[in-house]
């Protein structure tokens, strides 16, 4: 029996947790901390033609995925800081597809995006590791999801998000024999 993997969700769709146990939270923080090295490893040795290959039909190129992760995680880091310093802020969504089509989202500046992600995740992990359990209960309103999200929920989501995009690239590499 052959199983078919949904190339959009190679590690499965994200399921929102209501909260994380201390062990789950630590695992999620570690996953966030490891995202930059995992992404760097996923693209190691790829040439420009490979970086410009979509990870799935009608999907972004590997290059766009690499640029998307720091774009997304910059927004996430800002959202964490807003939730930690304001009472239940409404965050601003952004059009990630439109961002991926901008010149910098298609640029050859791969090393700059990886360096940005490394610096960002060092700061973000530093913050996450020093947050108290009550901090993870802080809330924000996400108008696109029409729900209130806690920082626990977002910690779980962004741990998944990094693994999700690394799997897009490693799955493509496996399928192409790269």
mmCIF file of N, CA and C in Angstrom, residues 64 67 71 95-107:
data_model
loop_
_atom_site.group_PDB
_atom_site.id
_atom_site.type_symbol
_atom_site.label_atom_id
_atom_site.label_comp_id
_atom_site.label_asym_id
_atom_site.label_seq_id
_atom_site.Cartn_x
_atom_site.Cartn_y
_atom_site.Cartn_z
ATOM 1 N N UNK A 64 12.203 31.128 -2.287
ATOM 2 C CA UNK A 64 11.121 31.872 -1.646
ATOM 3 C C UNK A 64 10.811 31.329 -0.250
ATOM 4 N N UNK A 67 13.407 32.706 2.154
ATOM 5 C CA UNK A 67 13.136 34.107 2.493
ATOM 6 C C UNK A 67 11.864 34.253 3.334
ATOM 7 N N UNK A 71 10.829 36.252 7.214
ATOM 8 C CA UNK A 71 9.716 37.203 7.130
ATOM 9 C C UNK A 71 8.638 36.840 8.145
ATOM 10 N N UNK A 95 0.146 39.717 4.021
ATOM 11 C CA UNK A 95 -0.093 38.839 2.877
ATOM 12 C C UNK A 95 1.221 38.142 2.531
ATOM 13 N N UNK A 96 1.413 36.946 3.095
ATOM 14 C CA UNK A 96 2.688 36.254 2.914
ATOM 15 C C UNK A 96 2.940 35.913 1.446
ATOM 16 N N UNK A 97 1.896 35.630 0.684
ATOM 17 C CA UNK A 97 2.068 35.357 -0.738
ATOM 18 C C UNK A 97 2.588 36.567 -1.498
ATOM 19 N N UNK A 98 2.055 37.736 -1.167
ATOM 20 C CA UNK A 98 2.528 38.969 -1.809
ATOM 21 C C UNK A 98 3.965 39.266 -1.399
ATOM 22 N N UNK A 99 4.292 39.018 -0.124
ATOM 23 C CA UNK A 99 5.664 39.238 0.331
ATOM 24 C C UNK A 99 6.632 38.332 -0.434
ATOM 25 N N UNK A 100 6.227 37.095 -0.691
ATOM 26 C CA UNK A 100 7.092 36.134 -1.389
ATOM 27 C C UNK A 100 7.343 36.552 -2.833
ATOM 28 N N UNK A 101 6.468 37.381 -3.387
ATOM 29 C CA UNK A 101 6.620 37.850 -4.770
ATOM 30 C C UNK A 101 7.441 39.126 -4.883
ATOM 31 N N UNK A 102 7.745 39.773 -3.750
ATOM 32 C CA UNK A 102 8.576 40.977 -3.794
ATOM 33 C C UNK A 102 10.002 40.619 -4.211
ATOM 34 N N UNK A 103 10.744 41.623 -4.666
ATOM 35 C CA UNK A 103 12.097 41.383 -5.160
ATOM 36 C C UNK A 103 12.981 40.679 -4.130
ATOM 37 N N UNK A 104 12.898 41.069 -2.865
ATOM 38 C CA UNK A 104 13.762 40.426 -1.871
ATOM 39 C C UNK A 104 13.329 38.990 -1.591
ATOM 40 N N UNK A 105 12.066 38.661 -1.828
ATOM 41 C CA UNK A 105 11.574 37.308 -1.626
ATOM 42 C C UNK A 105 11.992 36.336 -2.712
ATOM 43 N N UNK A 106 12.518 36.877 -3.798
ATOM 44 C CA UNK A 106 12.991 36.053 -4.916
ATOM 45 C C UNK A 106 14.485 36.263 -5.167
ATOM 46 N N UNK A 107 15.135 36.994 -4.279
ATOM 47 C CA UNK A 107 16.515 37.403 -4.510
ATOM 48 C C UNK A 107 17.516 36.295 -4.228
#
